mmCIF file of N, CA and C in Angstrom:
data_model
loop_
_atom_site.group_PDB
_atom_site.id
_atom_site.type_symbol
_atom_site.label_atom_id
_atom_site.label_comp_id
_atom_site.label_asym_id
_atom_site.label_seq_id
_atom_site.Cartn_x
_atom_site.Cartn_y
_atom_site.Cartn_z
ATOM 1 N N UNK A 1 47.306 137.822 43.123
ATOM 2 C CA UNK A 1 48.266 137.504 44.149
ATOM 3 C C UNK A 1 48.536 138.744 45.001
ATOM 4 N N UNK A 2 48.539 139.847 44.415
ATOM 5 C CA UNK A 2 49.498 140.971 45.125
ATOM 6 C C UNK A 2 47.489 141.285 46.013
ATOM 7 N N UNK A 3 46.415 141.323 45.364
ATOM 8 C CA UNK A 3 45.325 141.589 45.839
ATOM 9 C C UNK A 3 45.469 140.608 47.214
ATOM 10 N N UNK A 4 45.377 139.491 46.863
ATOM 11 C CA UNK A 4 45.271 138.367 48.252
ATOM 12 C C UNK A 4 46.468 139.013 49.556
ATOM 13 N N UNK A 5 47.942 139.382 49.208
ATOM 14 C CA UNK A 5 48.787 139.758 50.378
ATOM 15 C C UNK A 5 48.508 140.734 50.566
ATOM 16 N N UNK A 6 47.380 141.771 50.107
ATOM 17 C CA UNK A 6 47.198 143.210 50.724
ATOM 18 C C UNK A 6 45.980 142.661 51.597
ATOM 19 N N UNK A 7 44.921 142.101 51.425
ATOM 20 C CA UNK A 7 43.663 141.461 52.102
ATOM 21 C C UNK A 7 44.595 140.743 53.547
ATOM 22 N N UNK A 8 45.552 140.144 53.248
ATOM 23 C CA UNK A 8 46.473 139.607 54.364
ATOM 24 C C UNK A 8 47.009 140.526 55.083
ATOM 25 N N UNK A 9 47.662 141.560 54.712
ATOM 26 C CA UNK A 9 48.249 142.646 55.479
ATOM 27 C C UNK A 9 46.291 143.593 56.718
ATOM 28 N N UNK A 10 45.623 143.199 55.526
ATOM 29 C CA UNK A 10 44.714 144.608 56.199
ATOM 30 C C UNK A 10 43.861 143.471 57.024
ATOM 31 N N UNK A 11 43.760 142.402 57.118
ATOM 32 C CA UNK A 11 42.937 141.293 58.470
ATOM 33 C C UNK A 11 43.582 140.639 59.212
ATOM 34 N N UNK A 12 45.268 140.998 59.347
ATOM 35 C CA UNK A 12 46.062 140.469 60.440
ATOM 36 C C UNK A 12 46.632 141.708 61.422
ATOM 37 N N UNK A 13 46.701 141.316 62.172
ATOM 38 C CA UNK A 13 46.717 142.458 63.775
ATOM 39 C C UNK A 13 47.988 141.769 64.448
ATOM 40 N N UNK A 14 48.698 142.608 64.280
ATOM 41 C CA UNK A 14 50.258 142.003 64.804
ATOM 42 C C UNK A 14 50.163 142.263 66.646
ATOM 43 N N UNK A 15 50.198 140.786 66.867
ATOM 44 C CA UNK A 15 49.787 140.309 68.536
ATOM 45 C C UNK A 15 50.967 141.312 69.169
ATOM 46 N N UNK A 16 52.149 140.395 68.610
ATOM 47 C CA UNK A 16 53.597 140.562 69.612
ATOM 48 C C UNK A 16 54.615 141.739 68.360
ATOM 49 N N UNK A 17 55.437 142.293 69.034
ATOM 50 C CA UNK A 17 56.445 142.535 68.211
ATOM 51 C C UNK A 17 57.654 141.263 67.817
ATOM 52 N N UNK A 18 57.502 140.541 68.556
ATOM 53 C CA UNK A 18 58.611 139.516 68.754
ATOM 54 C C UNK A 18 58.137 137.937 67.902
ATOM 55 N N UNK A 19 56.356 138.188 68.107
ATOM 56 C CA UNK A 19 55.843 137.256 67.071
ATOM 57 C C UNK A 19 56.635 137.454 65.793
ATOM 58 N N UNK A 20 56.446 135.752 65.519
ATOM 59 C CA UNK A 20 57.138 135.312 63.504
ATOM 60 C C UNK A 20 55.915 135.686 62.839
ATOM 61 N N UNK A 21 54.397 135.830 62.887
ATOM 62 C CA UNK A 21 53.546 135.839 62.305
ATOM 63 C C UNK A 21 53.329 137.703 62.132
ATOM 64 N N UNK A 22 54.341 138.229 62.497
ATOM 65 C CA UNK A 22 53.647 140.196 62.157
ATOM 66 C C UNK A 22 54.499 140.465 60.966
ATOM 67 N N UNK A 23 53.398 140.898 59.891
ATOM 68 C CA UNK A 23 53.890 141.614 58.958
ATOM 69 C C UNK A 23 54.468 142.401 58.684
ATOM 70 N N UNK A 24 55.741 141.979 58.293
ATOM 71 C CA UNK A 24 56.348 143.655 57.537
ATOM 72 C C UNK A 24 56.518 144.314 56.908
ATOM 73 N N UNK A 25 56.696 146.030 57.108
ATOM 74 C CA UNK A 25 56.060 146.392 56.761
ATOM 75 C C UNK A 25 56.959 146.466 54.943
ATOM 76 N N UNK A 26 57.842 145.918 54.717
ATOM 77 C CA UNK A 26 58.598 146.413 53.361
ATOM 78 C C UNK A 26 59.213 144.691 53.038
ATOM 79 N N UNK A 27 59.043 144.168 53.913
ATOM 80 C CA UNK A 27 60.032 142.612 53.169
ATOM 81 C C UNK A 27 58.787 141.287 52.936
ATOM 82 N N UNK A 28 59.267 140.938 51.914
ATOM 83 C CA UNK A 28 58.104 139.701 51.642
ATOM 84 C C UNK A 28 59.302 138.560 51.428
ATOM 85 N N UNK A 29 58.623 137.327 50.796
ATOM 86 C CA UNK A 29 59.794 136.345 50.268
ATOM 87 C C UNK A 29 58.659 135.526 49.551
ATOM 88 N N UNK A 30 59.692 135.042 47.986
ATOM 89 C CA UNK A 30 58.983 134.609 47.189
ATOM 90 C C UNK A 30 58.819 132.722 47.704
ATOM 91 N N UNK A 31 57.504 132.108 47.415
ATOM 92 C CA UNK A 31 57.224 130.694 47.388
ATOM 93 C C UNK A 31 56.770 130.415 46.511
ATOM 94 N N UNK A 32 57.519 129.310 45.526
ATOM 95 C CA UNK A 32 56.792 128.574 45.001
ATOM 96 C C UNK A 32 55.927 126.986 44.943
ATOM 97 N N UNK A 33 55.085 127.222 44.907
ATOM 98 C CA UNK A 33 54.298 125.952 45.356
ATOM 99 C C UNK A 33 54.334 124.879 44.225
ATOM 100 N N UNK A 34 54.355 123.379 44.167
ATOM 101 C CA UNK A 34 54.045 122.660 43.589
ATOM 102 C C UNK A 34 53.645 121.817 43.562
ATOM 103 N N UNK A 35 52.225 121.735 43.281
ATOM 104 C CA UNK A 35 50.937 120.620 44.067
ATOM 105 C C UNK A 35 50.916 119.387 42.947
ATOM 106 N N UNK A 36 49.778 118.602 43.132
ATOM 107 C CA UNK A 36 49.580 117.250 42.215
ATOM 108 C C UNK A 36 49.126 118.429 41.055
ATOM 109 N N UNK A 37 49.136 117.664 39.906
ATOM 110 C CA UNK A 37 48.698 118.421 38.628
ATOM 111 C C UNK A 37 48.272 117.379 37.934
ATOM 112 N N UNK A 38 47.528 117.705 36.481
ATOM 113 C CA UNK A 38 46.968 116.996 35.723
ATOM 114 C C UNK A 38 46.933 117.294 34.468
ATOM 115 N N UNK A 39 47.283 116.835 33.666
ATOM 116 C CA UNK A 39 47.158 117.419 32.337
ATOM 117 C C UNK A 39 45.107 117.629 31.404
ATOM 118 N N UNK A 40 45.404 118.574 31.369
ATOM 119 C CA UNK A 40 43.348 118.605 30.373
ATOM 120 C C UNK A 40 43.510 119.175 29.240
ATOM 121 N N UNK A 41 42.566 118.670 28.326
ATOM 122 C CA UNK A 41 42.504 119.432 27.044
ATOM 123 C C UNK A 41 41.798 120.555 27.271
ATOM 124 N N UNK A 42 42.516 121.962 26.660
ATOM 125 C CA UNK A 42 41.743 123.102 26.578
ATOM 126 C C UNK A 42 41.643 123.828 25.500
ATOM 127 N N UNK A 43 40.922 123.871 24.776
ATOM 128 C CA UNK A 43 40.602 124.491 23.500
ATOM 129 C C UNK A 43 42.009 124.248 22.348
ATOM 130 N N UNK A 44 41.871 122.967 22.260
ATOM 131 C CA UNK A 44 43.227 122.416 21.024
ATOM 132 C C UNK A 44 44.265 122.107 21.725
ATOM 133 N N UNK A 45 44.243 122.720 22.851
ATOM 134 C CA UNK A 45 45.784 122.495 23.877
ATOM 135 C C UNK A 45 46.078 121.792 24.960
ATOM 136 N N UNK A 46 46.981 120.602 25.244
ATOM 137 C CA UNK A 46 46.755 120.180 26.471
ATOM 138 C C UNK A 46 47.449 121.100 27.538
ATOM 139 N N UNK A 47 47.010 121.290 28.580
ATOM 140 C CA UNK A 47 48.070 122.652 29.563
ATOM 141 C C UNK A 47 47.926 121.503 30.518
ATOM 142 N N UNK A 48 48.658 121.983 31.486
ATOM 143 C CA UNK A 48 48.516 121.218 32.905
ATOM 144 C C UNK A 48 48.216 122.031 34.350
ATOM 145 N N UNK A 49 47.484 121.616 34.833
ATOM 146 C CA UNK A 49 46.534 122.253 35.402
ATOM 147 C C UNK A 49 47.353 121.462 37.156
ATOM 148 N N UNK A 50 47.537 122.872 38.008
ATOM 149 C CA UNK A 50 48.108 122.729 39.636
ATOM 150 C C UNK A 50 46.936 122.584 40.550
ATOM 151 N N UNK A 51 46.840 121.815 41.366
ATOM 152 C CA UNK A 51 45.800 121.441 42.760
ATOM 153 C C UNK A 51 45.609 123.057 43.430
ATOM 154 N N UNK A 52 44.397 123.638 43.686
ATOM 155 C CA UNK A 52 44.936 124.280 44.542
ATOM 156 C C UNK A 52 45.175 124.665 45.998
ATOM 157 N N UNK A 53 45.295 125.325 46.677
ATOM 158 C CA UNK A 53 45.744 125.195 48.160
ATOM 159 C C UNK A 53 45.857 126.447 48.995
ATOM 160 N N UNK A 54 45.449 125.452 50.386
ATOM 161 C CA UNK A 54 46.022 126.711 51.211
ATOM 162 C C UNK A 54 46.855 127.053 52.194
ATOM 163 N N UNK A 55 46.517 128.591 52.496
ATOM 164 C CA UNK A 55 48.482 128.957 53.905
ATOM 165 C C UNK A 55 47.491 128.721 54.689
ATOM 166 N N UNK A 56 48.328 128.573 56.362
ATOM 167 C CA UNK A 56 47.540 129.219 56.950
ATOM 168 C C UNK A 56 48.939 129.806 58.400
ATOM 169 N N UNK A 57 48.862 130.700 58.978
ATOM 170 C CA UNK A 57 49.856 130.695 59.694
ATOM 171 C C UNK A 57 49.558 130.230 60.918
ATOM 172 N N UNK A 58 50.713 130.021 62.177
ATOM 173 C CA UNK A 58 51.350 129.495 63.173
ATOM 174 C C UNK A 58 49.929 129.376 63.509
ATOM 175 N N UNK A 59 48.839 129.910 63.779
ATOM 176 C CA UNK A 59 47.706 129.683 64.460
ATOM 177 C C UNK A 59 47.140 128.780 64.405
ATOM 178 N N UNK A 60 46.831 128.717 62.719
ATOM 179 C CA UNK A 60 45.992 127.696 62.281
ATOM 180 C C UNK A 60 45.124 128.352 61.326
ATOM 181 N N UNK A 61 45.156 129.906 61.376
ATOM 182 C CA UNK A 61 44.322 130.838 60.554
ATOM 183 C C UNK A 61 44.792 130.715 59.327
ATOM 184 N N UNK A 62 43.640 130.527 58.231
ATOM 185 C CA UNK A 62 43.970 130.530 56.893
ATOM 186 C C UNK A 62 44.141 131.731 56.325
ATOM 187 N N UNK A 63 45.370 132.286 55.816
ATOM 188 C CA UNK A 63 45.828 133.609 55.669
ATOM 189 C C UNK A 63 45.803 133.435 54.002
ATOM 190 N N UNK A 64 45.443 132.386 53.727
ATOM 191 C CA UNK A 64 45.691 132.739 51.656
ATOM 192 C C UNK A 64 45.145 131.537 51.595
ATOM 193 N N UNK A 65 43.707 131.848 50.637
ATOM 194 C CA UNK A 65 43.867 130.204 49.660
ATOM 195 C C UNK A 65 44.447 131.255 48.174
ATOM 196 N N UNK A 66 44.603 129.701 47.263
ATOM 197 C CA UNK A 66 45.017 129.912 46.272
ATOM 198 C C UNK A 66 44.203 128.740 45.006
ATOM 199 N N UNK A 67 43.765 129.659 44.199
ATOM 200 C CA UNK A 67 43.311 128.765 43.113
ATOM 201 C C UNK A 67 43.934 128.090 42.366
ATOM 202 N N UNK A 68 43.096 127.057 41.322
ATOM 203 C CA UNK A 68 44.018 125.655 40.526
ATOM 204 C C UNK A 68 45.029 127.034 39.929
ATOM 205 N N UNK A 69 46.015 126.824 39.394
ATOM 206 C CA UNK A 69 46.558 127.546 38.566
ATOM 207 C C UNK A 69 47.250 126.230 37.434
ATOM 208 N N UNK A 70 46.712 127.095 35.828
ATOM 209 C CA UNK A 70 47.598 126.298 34.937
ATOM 210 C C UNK A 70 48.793 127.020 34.307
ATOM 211 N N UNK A 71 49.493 125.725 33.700
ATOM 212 C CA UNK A 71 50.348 126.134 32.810
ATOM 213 C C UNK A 71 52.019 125.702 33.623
ATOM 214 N N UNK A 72 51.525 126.825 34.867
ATOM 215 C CA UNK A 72 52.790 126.819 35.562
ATOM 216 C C UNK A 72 52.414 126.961 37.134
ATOM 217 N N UNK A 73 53.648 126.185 38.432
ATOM 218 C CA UNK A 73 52.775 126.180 39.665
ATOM 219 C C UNK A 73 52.785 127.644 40.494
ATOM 220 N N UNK A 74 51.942 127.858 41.342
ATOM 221 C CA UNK A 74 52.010 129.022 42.049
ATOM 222 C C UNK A 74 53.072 129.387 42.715
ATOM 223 N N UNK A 75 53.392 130.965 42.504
ATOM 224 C CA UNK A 75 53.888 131.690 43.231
ATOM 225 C C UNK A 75 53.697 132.608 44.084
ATOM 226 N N UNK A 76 53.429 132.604 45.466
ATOM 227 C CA UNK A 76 53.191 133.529 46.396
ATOM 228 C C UNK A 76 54.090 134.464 47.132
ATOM 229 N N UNK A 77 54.060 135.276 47.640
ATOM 230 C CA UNK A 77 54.792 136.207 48.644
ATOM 231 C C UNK A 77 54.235 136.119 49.927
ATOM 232 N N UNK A 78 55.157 135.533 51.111
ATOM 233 C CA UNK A 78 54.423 135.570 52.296
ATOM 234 C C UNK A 78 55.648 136.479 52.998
ATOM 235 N N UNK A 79 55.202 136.883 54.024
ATOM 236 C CA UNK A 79 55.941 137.841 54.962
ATOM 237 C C UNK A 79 56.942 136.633 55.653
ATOM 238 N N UNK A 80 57.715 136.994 56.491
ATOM 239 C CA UNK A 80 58.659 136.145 57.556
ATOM 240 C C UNK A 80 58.036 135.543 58.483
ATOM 241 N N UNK A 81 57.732 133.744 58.942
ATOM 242 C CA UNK A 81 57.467 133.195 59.599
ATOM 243 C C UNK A 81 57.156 131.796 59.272
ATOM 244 N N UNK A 82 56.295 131.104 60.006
ATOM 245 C CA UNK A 82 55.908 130.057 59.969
ATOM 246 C C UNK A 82 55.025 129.582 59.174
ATOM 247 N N UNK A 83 54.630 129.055 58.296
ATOM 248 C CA UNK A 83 53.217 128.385 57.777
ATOM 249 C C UNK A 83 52.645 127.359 57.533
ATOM 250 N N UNK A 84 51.774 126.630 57.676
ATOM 251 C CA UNK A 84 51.093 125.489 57.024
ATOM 252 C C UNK A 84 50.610 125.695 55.439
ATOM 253 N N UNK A 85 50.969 124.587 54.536
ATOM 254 C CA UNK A 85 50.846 124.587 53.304
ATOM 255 C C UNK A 85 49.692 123.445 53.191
ATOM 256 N N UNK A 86 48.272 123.410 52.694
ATOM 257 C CA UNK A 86 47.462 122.062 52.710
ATOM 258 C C UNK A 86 47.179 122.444 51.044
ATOM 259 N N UNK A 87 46.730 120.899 50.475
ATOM 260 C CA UNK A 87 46.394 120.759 49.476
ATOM 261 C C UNK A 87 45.499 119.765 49.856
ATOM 262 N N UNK A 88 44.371 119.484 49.063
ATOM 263 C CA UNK A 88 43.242 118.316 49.725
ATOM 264 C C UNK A 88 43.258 117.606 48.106
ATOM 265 N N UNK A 89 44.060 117.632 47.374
ATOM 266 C CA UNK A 89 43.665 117.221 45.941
ATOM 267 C C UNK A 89 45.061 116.236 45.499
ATOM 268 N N UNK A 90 45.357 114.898 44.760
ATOM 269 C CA UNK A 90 43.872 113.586 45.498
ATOM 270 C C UNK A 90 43.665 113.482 46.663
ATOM 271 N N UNK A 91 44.711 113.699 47.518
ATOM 272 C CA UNK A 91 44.762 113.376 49.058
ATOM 273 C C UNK A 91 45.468 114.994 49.952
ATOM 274 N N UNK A 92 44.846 114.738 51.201
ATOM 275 C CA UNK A 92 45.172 115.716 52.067
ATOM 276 C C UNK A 92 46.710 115.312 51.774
ATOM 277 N N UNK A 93 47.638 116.799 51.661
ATOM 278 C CA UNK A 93 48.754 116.811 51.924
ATOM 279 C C UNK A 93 48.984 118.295 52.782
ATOM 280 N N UNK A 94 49.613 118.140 53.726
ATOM 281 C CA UNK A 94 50.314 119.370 54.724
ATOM 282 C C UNK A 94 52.148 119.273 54.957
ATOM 283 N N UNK A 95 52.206 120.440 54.543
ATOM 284 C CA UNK A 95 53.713 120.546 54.832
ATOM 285 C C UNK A 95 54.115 122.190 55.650
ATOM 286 N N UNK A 96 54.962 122.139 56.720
ATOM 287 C CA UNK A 96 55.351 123.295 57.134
ATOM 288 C C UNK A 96 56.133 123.965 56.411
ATOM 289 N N UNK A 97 56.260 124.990 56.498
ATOM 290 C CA UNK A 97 57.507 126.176 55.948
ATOM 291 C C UNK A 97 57.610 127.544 56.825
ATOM 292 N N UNK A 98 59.474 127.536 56.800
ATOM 293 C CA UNK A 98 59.446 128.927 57.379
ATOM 294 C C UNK A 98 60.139 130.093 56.627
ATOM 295 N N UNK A 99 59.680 130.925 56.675
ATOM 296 C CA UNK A 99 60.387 132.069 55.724
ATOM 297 C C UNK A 99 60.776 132.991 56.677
ATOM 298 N N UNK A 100 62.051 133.454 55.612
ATOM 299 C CA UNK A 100 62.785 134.509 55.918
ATOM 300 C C UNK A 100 64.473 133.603 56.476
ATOM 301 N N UNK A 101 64.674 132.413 55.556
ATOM 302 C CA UNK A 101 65.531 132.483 55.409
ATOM 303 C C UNK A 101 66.238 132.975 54.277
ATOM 304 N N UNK A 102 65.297 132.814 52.917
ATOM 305 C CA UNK A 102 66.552 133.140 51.892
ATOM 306 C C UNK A 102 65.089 133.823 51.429
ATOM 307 N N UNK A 103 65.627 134.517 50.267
ATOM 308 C CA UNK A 103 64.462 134.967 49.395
ATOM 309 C C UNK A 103 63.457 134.393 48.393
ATOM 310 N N UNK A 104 63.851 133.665 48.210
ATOM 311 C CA UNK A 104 63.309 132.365 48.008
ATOM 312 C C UNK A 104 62.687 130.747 48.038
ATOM 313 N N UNK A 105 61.931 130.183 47.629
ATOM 314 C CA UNK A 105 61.472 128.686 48.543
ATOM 315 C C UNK A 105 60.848 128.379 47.472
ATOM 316 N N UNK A 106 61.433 126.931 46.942
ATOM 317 C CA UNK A 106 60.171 125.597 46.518
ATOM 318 C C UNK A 106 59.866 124.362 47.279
ATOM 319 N N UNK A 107 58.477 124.835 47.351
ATOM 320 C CA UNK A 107 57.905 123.608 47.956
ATOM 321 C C UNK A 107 57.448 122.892 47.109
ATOM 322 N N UNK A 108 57.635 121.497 47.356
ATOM 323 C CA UNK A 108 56.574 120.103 46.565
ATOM 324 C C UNK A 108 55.298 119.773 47.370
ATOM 325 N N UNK A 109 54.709 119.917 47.147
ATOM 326 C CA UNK A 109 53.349 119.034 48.005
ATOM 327 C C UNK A 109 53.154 118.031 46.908
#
């Protein structure tokens, strides 16, 4: 996770100062995601296993995918702004979100 928001910080080029999409340089905010899931047997154990998905910001640019994650659903750190949330697992789902209101966010997809 912290690898994926540094890859995000070092291939985004802050257009505007006034743009929602420029990174800053010290504040993040936590998201948690919660996609369709499924329960599977894994070695004696059933875990439950999260869809996984991706950001993409105000553009349309995909700024993070994120893999299935089990057990428990993802948590990301995105900077302050706008985003698209997609999951394609059973069905396309898209939901907006904006950060940098609170320090925190759960989303359902």
């Amino acid at each position: 996770m912290l690898k994926s928001l540094i890859m995000l910080m070092l291939v985004s080029s802050p257009k505007d100062a006034g743009t929602l999409d420029t990174l800053p340089t010290h504040e993040s905010y936590l998201v948690e995601v919660v996609t369709a899931s499924e329960e599977i047997y894994d070695d004696g154990v059933y875990r439950k296993k999260y869809a996984p998905f991706t950001v993409s910001d105000s553009t349309g640019m995909v700024v993070l995918e994120v893999a299935a994650k089990y057990d428990r659903p993802a948590v990301i750190a995105l900077p302050k702004g706008k985003f698209l949330l997609k999951s394609k697992i059973p069905d396309l789902i898209e939901k907006y979100i904006i950060t940098g209101t609170s320090s925190t966010l759960k989303v359902i997809l």
